[in-house]
Short mmCIF file of C-alpha atoms in Angstrom, two decimals:
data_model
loop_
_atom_site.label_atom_id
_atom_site.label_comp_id
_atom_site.label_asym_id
_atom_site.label_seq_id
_atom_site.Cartn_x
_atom_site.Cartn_y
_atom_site.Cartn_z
CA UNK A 1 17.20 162.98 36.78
CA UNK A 2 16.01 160.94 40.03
CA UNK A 3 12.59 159.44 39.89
CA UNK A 4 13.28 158.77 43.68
CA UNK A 5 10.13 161.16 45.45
CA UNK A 6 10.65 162.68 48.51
CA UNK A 7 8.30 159.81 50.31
CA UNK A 8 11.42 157.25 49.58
CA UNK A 9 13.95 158.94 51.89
CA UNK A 10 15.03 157.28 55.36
CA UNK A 11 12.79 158.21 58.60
CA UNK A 12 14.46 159.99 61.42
CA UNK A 13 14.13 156.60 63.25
CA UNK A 14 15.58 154.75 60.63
CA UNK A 15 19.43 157.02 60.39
CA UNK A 16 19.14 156.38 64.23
CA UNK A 17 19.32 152.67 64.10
CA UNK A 18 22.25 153.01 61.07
CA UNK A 19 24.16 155.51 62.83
CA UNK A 20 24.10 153.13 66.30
CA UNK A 21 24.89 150.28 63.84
CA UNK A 22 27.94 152.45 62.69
CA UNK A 23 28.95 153.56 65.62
CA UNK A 24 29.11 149.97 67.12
CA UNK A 25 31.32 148.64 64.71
CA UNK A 26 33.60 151.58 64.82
CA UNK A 27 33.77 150.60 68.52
CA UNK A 28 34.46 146.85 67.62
CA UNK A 29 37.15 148.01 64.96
CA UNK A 30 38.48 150.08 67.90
CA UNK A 31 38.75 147.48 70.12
CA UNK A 32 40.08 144.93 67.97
CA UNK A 33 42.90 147.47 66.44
CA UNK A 34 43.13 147.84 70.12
CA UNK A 35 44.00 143.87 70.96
CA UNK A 36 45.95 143.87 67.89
CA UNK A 37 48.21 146.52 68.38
CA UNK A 38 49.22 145.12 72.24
CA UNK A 39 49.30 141.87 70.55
CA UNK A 40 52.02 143.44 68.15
CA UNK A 41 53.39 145.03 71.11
CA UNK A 42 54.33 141.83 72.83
CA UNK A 43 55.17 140.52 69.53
CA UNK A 44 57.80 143.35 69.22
CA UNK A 45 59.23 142.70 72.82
CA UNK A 46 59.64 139.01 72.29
CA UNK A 47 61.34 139.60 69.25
CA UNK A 48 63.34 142.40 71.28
CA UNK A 49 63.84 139.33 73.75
CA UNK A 50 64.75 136.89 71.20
CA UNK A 51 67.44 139.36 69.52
CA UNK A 52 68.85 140.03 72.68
CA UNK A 53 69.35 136.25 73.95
CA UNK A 54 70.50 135.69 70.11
CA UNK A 55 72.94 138.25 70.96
CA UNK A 56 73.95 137.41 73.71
CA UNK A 57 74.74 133.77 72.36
CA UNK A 58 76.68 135.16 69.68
CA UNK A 59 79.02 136.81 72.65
CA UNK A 60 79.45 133.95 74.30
CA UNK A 61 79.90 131.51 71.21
CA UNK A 62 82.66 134.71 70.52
CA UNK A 63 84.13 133.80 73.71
CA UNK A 64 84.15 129.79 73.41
CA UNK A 65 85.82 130.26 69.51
CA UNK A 66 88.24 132.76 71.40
CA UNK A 67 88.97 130.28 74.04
CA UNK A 68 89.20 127.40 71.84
CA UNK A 69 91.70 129.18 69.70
CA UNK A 70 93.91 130.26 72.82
CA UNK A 71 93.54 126.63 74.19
CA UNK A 72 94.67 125.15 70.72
CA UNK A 73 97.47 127.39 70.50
CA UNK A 74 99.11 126.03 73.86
CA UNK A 75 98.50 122.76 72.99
CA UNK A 76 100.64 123.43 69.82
CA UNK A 77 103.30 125.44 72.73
CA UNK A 78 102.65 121.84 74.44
CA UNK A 79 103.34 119.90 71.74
CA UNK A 80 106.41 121.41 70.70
CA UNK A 81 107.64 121.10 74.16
CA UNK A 82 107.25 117.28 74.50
CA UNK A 83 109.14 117.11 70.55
CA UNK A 84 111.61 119.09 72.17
CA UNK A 85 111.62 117.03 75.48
CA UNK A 86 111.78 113.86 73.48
CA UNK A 87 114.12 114.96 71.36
CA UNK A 88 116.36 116.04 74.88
CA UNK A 89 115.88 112.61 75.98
CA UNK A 90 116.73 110.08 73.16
CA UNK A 91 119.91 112.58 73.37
CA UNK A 92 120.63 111.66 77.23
CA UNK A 93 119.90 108.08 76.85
CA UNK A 94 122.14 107.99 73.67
CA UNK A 95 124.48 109.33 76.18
CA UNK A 96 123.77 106.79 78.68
CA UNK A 97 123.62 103.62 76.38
CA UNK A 98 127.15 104.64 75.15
CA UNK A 99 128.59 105.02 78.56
CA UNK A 100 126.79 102.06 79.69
CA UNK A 101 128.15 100.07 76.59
CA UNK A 102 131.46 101.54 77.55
CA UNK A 103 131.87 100.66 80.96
CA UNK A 104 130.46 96.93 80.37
CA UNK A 105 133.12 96.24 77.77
CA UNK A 106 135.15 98.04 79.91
CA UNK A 107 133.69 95.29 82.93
CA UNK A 108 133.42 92.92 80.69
CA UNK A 109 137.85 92.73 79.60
CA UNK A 110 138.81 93.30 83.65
CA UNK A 111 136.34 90.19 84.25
CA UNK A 112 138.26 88.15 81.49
CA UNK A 113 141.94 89.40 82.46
CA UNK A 114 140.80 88.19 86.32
CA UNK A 115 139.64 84.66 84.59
CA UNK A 116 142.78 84.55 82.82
CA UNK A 117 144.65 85.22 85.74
CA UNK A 118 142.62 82.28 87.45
CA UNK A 119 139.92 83.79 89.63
CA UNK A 120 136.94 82.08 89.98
CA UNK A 121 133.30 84.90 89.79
CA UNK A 122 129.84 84.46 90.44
CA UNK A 123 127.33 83.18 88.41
CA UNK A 124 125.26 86.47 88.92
CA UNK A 125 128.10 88.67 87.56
CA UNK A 126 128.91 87.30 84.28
CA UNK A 127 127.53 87.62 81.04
CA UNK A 128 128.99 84.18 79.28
CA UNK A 129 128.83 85.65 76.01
CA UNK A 130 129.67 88.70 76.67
CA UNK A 131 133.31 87.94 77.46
CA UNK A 132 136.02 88.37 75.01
CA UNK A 133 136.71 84.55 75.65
CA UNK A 134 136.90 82.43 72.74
CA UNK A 135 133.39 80.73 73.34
CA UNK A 136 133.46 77.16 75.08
CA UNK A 137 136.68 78.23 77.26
CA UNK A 138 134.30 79.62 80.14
CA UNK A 139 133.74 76.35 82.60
CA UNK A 140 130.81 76.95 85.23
CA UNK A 141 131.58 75.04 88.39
CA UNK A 142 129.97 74.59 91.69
CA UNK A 143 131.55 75.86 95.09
CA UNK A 144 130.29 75.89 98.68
CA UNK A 145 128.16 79.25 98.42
CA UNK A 146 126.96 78.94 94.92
CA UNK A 147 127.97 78.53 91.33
CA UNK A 148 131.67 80.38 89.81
CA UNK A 149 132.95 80.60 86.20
CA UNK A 150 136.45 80.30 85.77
CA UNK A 151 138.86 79.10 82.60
CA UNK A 152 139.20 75.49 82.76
CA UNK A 153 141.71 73.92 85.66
CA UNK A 154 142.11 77.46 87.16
CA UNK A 155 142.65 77.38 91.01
CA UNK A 156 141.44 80.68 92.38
CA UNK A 157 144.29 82.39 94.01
CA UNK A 158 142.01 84.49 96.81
CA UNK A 159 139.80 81.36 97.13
CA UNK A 160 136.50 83.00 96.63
CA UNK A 161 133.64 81.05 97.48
CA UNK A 162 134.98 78.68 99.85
CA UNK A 163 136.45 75.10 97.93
CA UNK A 164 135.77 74.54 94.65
CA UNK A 165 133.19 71.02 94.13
CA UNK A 166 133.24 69.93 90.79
CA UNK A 167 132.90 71.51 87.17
CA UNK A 168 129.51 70.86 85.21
CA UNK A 169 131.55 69.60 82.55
CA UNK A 170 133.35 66.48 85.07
CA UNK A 171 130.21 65.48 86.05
CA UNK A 172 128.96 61.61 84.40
CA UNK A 173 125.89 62.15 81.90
CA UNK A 174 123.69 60.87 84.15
CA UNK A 175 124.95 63.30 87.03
CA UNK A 176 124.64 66.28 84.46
CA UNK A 177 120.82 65.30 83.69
CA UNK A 178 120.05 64.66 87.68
CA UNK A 179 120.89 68.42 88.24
CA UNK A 180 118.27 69.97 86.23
CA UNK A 181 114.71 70.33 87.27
CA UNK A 182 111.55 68.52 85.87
CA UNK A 183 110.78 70.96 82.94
CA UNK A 184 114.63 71.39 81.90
CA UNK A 185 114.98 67.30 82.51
CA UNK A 186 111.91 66.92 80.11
CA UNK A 187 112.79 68.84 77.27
CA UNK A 188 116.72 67.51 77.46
CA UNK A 189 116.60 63.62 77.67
CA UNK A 190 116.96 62.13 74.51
CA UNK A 191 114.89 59.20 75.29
CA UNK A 192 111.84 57.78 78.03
CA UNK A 193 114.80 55.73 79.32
CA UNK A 194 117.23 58.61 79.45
CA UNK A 195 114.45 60.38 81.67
CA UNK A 196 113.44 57.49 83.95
CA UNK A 197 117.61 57.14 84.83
CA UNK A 198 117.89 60.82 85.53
CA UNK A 199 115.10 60.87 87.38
CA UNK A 200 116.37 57.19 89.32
CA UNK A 201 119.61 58.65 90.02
CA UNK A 202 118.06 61.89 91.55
CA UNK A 203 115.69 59.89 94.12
CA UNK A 204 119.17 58.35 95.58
CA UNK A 205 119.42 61.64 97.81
CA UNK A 206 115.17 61.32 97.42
CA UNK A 207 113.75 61.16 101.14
CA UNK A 208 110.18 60.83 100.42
CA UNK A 209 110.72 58.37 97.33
CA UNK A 210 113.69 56.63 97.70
CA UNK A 211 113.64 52.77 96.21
CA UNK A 212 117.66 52.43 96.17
CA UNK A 213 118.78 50.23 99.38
CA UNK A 214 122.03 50.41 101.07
CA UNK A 215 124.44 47.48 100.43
CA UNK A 216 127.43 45.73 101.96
CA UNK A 217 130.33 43.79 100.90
CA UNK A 218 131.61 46.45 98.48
CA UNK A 219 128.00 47.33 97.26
CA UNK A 220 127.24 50.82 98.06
CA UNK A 221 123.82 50.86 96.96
CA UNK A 222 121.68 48.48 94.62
CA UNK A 223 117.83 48.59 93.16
CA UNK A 224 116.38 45.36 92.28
CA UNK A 225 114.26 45.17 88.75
CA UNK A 226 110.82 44.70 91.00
CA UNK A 227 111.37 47.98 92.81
CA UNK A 228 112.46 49.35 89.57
CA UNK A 229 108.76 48.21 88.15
CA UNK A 230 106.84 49.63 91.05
CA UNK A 231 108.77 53.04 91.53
CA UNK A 232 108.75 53.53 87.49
CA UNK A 233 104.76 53.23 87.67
CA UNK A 234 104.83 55.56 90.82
CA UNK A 235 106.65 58.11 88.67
CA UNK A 236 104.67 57.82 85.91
CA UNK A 237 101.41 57.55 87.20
CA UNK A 238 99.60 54.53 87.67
CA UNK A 239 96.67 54.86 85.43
CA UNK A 240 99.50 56.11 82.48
CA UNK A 241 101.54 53.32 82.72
CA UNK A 242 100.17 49.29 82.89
CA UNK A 243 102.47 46.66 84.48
CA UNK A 244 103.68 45.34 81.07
CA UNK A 245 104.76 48.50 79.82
CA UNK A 246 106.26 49.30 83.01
CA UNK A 247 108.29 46.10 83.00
CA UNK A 248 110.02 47.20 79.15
CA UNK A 249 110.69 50.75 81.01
CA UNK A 250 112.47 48.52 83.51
CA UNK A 251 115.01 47.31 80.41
CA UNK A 252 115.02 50.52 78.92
CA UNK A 253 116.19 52.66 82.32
CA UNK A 254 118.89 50.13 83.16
CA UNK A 255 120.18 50.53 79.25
CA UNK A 256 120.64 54.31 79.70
CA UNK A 257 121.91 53.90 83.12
CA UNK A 258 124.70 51.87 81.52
CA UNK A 259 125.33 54.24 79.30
CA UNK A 260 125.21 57.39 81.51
CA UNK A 261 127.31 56.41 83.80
CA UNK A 262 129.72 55.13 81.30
CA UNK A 263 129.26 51.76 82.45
CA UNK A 264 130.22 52.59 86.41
CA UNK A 265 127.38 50.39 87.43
CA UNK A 266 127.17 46.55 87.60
CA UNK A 267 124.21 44.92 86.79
CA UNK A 268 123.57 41.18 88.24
CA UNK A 269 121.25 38.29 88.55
CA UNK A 270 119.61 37.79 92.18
CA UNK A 271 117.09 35.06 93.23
CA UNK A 272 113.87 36.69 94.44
CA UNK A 273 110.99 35.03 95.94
CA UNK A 274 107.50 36.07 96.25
CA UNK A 275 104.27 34.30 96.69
CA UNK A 276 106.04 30.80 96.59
CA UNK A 277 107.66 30.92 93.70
CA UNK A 278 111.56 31.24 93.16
CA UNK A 279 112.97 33.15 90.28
CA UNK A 280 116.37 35.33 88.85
CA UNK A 281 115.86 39.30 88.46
CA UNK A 282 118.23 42.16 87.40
CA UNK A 283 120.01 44.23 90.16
CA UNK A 284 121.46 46.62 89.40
CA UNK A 285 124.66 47.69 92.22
CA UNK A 286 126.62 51.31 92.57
CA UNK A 287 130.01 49.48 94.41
CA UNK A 288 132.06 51.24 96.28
CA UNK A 289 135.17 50.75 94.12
CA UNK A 290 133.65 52.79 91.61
CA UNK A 291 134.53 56.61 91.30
CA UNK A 292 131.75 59.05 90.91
CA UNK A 293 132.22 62.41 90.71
CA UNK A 294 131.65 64.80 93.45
CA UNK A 295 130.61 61.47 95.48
CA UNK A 296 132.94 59.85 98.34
CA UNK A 297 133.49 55.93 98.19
CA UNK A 298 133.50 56.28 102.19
CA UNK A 299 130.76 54.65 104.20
CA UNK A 300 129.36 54.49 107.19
CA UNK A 301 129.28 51.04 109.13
CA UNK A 302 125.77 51.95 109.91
CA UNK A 303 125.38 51.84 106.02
CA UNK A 304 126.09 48.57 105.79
CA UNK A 305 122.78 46.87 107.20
CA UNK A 306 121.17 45.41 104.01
CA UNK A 307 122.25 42.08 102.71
CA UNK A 308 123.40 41.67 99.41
CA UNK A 309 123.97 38.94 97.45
CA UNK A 310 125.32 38.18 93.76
#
């Protein structure tokens, strides 16, 4: 049983204040289930948002994986086009290579039966080794409008290519090295000497560099030992090559002269004089007696201005 006396109970004035106390925090509970609900509201229509861009993404990451697939498949159509292609191919050059092989050997035995028969053909035509010629028998010889092959001694019966000059093979040693340029001439001489009379032999038709001088009395032309020197260290470089060592080049080119020419040169004493002083030196003579190959023993009586002695 309450003690509590009627005295204890809340004054008119004092529900008042708790029932405007109530009723404002109803209203802030309103207002902030209020806020919160618009707050879920936006909530709900970005998420709406969100799905729907996700969706949309998923349609168009569809579409790529679609379009991927349909571009992979025609690059596997594309593929098997170029295998087939290819495959087409090698087929039409297998073709080709055998009638190309067929009409060269067929080319090939009409250019030997002509060779036999003792025509002369160009250079630019023939395969050497391609011939069925026992190798060696082709000869390649000069003519007035370039270079022929032919079997060896064959006179051409049409007389392509205007006369026939003279076979690589009849040409002296030292006429065979003259013909080939600096590289070729480099890598073929067997010796410095072998080089330096190649080279000698080639400045005889030389007119920038020539040292050789016409002769007379049955000298065609001669070189003199001296000129020799200077025109070896011209060659050669100054700086390379000192006056001694020049002078043993000197003995060393007139050795393989004598050798490449098979001994068609003559080589002589001559008194020279310089400075005062008397003395003997080497000269070396091409006479006109001598055959050469390809070369006429003919000259000119304008030719025969320099004096020659010995």
């Amino acid at each position: 049983m309450s003690t509590k006396t009627p005295t204890d109970a809340p004054t008119n004035h004092e529900l008042a204040n708790d029932l405007r106390e109530l009723r404002a925090r109803v209203s802030t509970v309103e207002t902030e289930n209020k806020e919160l609900r618009k707050a879920n509201k936006k909530k709900d229509e970005r998420i709406d948002e969100l799905e729907d861009r996700v969706e949309e993404l998923q349609k168009a990451n569809k579409k790529k994986d679609e379009r991927i697939d349909e571009l992979e498949g025609r690059v596997e159509e594309l593929e098997t086009d170029i295998d087939d292609l290819g495959d087409e191919q090698d087929r039409k050059h297998a073709r080709f290579d055998a009638a190309t092989d067929l009409n060269d050997n067929r080319l090939n035995e009409l250019m030997a039966r002509e060779l036999e028969k003792g025509a002369h053909l160009p250079e630019e035509i023939v395969i050497e080794f391609d011939l069925p010629i026992k190798e060696g028998r082709l000869e390649k010889i000069q003519k007035d409008n370039g270079t022929y092959y032919r079997l060896p001694e064959s006179e051409d019966p049409l007389a392509r290519g205007g006369s026939t000059n003279l076979a690589h093979g009849d040409l002296l040693p030292i006429q065979q090295l003259a013909q080939m340029d600096g590289d070729m001439l480099d890598r073929t001489a067997k010796t410095k000497g072998d080089y330096l009379a190649a080279k000698l032999w080639q400045a005889r038709d030389s007119e920038v560099d020539n040292p050789w001088k016409n002769g007379c009395k049955g000298v065609q032309e001669y070189i003199d030992a001296s000129e020799m020197k200077h025109w070896i260290r011209r060659e050669l470089g100054r700086g390379a090559v000192d006056d001694a060592y020049a002078k043993k080049l000197v003995s060393r080119t007139i050795g393989a002269m004598k050798d490449l020419t098979k001994d068609r040169i003559v080589i002589t004493k001559t008194k020279s004089g310089r400075s005062g002083v008397t003395s003997k030196e080497r000269r070396v003579k091409i006479m006109d007696e001598v055959e050469i190959p390809g070369e006429t023993t003919q000259k000119d009586d304008a030719d025969g201005t320099s004096d020659v002695h010995g």
